[in-house]
Coordinates of C-alpha atoms in Angstrom, one line a residue:
Chain A
X1 CA 0.0 0.0 0.0
X2 CA 1.4 3.4 -1.0
X3 CA 2.0 5.8 1.8
X4 CA 2.9 9.4 1.2
X5 CA 4.4 11.6 3.9
X6 CA 5.1 15.3 3.9
X7 CA 7.6 17.1 6.1
X8 CA 7.3 19.5 7.8
X9 CA 3.6 19.4 8.8
X10 CA 3.6 23.1 9.3
X11 CA 6.1 25.9 8.5
X12 CA 6.1 29.6 9.2
X13 CA 8.7 31.8 7.5
X14 CA 9.3 35.5 7.0
X15 CA 8.5 37.0 3.6
X16 CA 11.2 36.7 1.0
X17 CA 12.7 33.5 2.3
X18 CA 13.4 30.6 0.0
X19 CA 11.9 27.3 1.3
X20 CA 11.7 23.6 0.6
X21 CA 8.8 21.3 1.2
X22 CA 9.4 17.6 1.2
X23 CA 7.3 14.6 0.1
X24 CA 8.3 11.0 0.3
X25 CA 6.5 7.9 -0.9
X26 CA 7.0 4.2 -0.1
X27 CA 6.3 2.6 -3.5
X28 CA 8.5 3.9 -6.3
X29 CA 6.3 2.4 -9.0
X30 CA 4.5 5.6 -9.8
X31 CA 3.2 7.2 -13.1
X32 CA 3.5 10.8 -11.9
X33 CA 3.6 13.1 -8.9
X34 CA 1.7 16.3 -8.6
X35 CA 1.9 19.2 -6.2
X36 CA -1.2 21.1 -5.2
X37 CA -2.0 24.0 -3.0
X38 CA -5.2 24.3 -1.0
X39 CA -6.6 27.5 0.5
X40 CA -8.9 27.2 3.5
X41 CA -12.4 26.1 2.5
X42 CA -11.4 25.7 -1.2
X43 CA -10.6 23.0 -3.7
X44 CA -7.1 22.1 -4.8
X45 CA -5.1 24.1 -7.3
X46 CA -2.6 22.2 -9.4
X47 CA 0.9 23.6 -9.2
X48 CA 3.2 21.2 -11.0
X49 CA 3.0 17.7 -12.5
X50 CA 6.1 15.6 -12.9
X51 CA 5.9 12.5 -15.0
X52 CA 7.8 9.5 -13.8
X53 CA 10.3 9.9 -16.5
X54 CA 11.1 13.5 -15.6
X55 CA 13.4 14.8 -12.9
X56 CA 12.0 18.3 -12.3
X57 CA 9.4 20.9 -13.4
X58 CA 9.4 24.6 -13.0
X59 CA 6.7 27.2 -13.0
X60 CA 7.5 30.8 -12.0
X61 CA 8.9 30.8 -8.5
X62 CA 8.2 27.1 -8.0
X63 CA 10.5 24.2 -8.8
X64 CA 9.6 20.6 -8.1
X65 CA 12.1 17.7 -8.3
X66 CA 11.5 14.0 -8.4
X67 CA 13.8 11.2 -7.4
X68 CA 11.7 8.2 -8.1
X69 CA 14.2 5.6 -7.0
X70 CA 14.5 7.1 -3.5
X71 CA 10.9 7.9 -3.3
X72 CA 11.3 11.6 -2.8
X73 CA 10.1 14.9 -4.2
X74 CA 10.8 18.4 -3.1
X75 CA 8.9 21.6 -3.9
X76 CA 11.1 24.7 -3.8
X77 CA 9.5 28.1 -3.4
X78 CA 11.7 31.1 -4.1
X79 CA 11.2 34.5 -2.6
X80 CA 8.1 33.5 -0.6
X81 CA 5.2 35.9 -0.4
X82 CA 2.2 36.2 2.0
X83 CA 0.0 35.0 -0.8
X84 CA 1.9 31.7 -0.8
X85 CA 0.3 30.9 2.5
X86 CA -1.7 27.7 2.1
X87 CA -1.6 24.0 2.6
X88 CA 0.6 22.2 0.1
X89 CA -0.2 18.7 -0.9
X90 CA 1.7 16.2 -3.0
X91 CA 0.0 13.3 -4.6
X92 CA 1.3 10.3 -6.5
X93 CA -0.5 8.2 -9.1
X94 CA 0.4 4.5 -9.0
X95 CA -0.9 1.3 -10.3
X96 CA -4.6 1.1 -11.2
X97 CA -4.5 4.9 -11.7
X98 CA -4.9 5.3 -8.0
X99 CA -4.0 8.6 -6.5
X100 CA -2.5 8.8 -3.0
X101 CA -2.2 12.1 -1.2
X102 CA 0.4 13.2 1.2
X103 CA -0.4 14.5 4.7
X104 CA 0.2 18.1 3.7
X105 CA 2.4 21.0 4.8
X106 CA 0.6 24.1 6.2
X107 CA 2.7 27.1 5.1
X108 CA 2.4 30.6 6.6
X109 CA 4.5 33.4 5.1
X110 CA 4.6 36.4 7.4
X111 CA 5.1 40.0 6.6
Chain B
X1 CA -4.9 24.9 -17.0
X2 CA -8.0 22.9 -17.4
X3 CA -11.1 23.9 -15.4
X4 CA -13.3 21.7 -13.3
X5 CA -16.5 23.3 -12.0
X6 CA -18.4 22.0 -9.0
X7 CA -21.9 23.0 -7.9
X8 CA -23.3 23.9 -5.5
X9 CA -20.4 25.3 -3.5
X10 CA -22.3 25.0 -0.3
X11 CA -25.6 23.5 0.7
X12 CA -27.6 23.2 3.9
X13 CA -30.3 20.5 4.1
X14 CA -32.5 18.8 6.6
X15 CA -31.8 15.3 7.9
X16 CA -33.3 12.7 5.7
X17 CA -33.2 14.6 2.5
X18 CA -31.0 13.9 -0.5
X19 CA -28.5 16.2 -2.0
X20 CA -26.9 16.2 -5.5
X21 CA -23.5 17.7 -6.2
X22 CA -22.4 18.2 -9.8
X23 CA -18.9 18.1 -11.2
X24 CA -18.2 19.3 -14.7
X25 CA -15.0 19.4 -16.7
X26 CA -15.4 22.6 -18.7
X27 CA -12.8 22.5 -21.4
X28 CA -11.8 18.9 -21.6
X29 CA -13.3 15.4 -21.6
X30 CA -12.8 13.2 -18.7
X31 CA -13.5 9.5 -18.9
X32 CA -12.7 9.2 -15.2
X33 CA -13.6 11.6 -12.4
X34 CA -12.9 11.2 -8.7
X35 CA -14.9 12.1 -5.6
X36 CA -13.2 12.9 -2.3
X37 CA -14.3 13.8 1.2
X38 CA -12.3 16.1 3.4
X39 CA -12.7 16.6 7.2
X40 CA -11.4 19.7 8.8
X41 CA -7.6 19.9 8.9
X42 CA -7.2 16.5 7.2
X43 CA -6.2 15.4 3.8
X44 CA -8.5 14.2 1.1
X45 CA -10.1 10.8 1.4
X46 CA -10.9 9.1 -1.9
X47 CA -14.5 8.0 -1.9
X48 CA -15.0 6.6 -5.4
X49 CA -13.8 6.6 -9.0
X50 CA -16.5 7.6 -11.4
X51 CA -16.2 6.0 -14.8
X52 CA -18.1 7.3 -17.8
X53 CA -20.8 5.0 -19.0
X54 CA -20.2 2.4 -16.2
X55 CA -20.6 1.9 -12.5
X56 CA -18.4 3.7 -10.1
X57 CA -15.7 2.0 -8.1
X58 CA -16.0 2.7 -4.4
X59 CA -13.3 2.6 -1.9
X60 CA -13.5 0.3 1.1
X61 CA -15.8 1.5 3.7
X62 CA -17.8 3.8 1.5
X63 CA -21.5 2.9 1.2
X64 CA -22.4 2.8 -2.5
X65 CA -26.1 3.0 -1.7
X66 CA -25.5 6.1 0.4
X67 CA -23.3 7.9 -2.0
X68 CA -24.7 7.4 -5.5
X69 CA -22.4 8.4 -8.4
X70 CA -23.5 8.8 -11.9
X71 CA -21.2 9.6 -14.8
X72 CA -23.5 10.0 -17.7
X73 CA -21.3 12.0 -20.0
X74 CA -17.6 12.7 -20.6
X75 CA -17.9 16.1 -18.9
X76 CA -20.3 15.5 -16.0
X77 CA -20.3 13.3 -12.9
X78 CA -22.8 13.7 -10.1
X79 CA -22.6 12.6 -6.4
X80 CA -25.9 12.2 -4.6
X81 CA -25.9 11.9 -0.8
X82 CA -29.1 10.0 -0.1
X83 CA -31.0 10.3 3.1
X84 CA -28.4 12.7 4.5
X85 CA -27.6 12.7 8.2
X86 CA -25.5 15.2 10.3
X87 CA -22.5 12.8 10.1
X88 CA -22.5 13.3 6.4
X89 CA -21.7 16.9 6.8
X90 CA -18.4 17.4 5.2
X91 CA -16.5 19.1 2.3
X92 CA -16.8 17.1 -0.9
X93 CA -14.4 17.6 -3.8
X94 CA -14.3 16.2 -7.2
X95 CA -11.4 15.9 -9.7
X96 CA -10.8 14.9 -13.3
X97 CA -7.7 14.1 -15.3
X98 CA -6.9 15.6 -18.6
X99 CA -5.2 13.8 -21.5
X100 CA -1.7 14.4 -20.0
X101 CA -2.7 12.7 -16.7
X102 CA -2.7 16.0 -14.8
X103 CA -5.4 16.1 -12.2
X104 CA -7.7 19.2 -11.8
X105 CA -10.0 19.8 -8.9
X106 CA -13.3 21.5 -8.4
X107 CA -13.7 24.2 -5.8
X108 CA -15.5 21.8 -3.5
X109 CA -19.0 21.6 -2.0
X110 CA -19.6 22.1 1.7
X111 CA -22.6 20.1 2.9
X112 CA -24.2 20.8 6.2
X113 CA -27.0 18.5 7.3
X114 CA -29.1 19.8 10.1

């Protein structure tokens, strides 16, 4: 059974700081990994999708890497802003097209 | 990116009534959609996989007679919570994959059963 863990569970940083969110998964047989953000009371917004054959994806201030063999992904956020405050979730798609979510990292960027 | 629309965004109903939530992929076709439930400060729990033109696949512990799923077209899936009770109050979210495999989520529907 696939298990996805995110560390840290919560993070508070001052504005402007670069930060790294971690995601680890137990079964490396995945098709892809996706990072999302969720604002309170809202649905999920897709940030980045990394296919299993890829090592990283970039979008603006966000960079996500994938090391499938070690079961790890990181989401790097550059020059953090208060608007980045949200819960960040990683999710892996494995066999049977099954999606497994991580436990989430609650990020707060303070002025 | 692709857009998934969910309606209603919030609903309040009396105990014993049924509530239908719609999930639409607005600019792409989705043969598969997913329904989740989320409790406060917890991650999403997959309830079922909705397959266009066939029966939904339910996760273990999810009552299929309680949560009816219909996926009548490539752009619409519906979740009906039948005979709702206060313990069914939750945040329900749907998602759909586009042709690349990327998953897009609706905005969620908050159900409150009085």
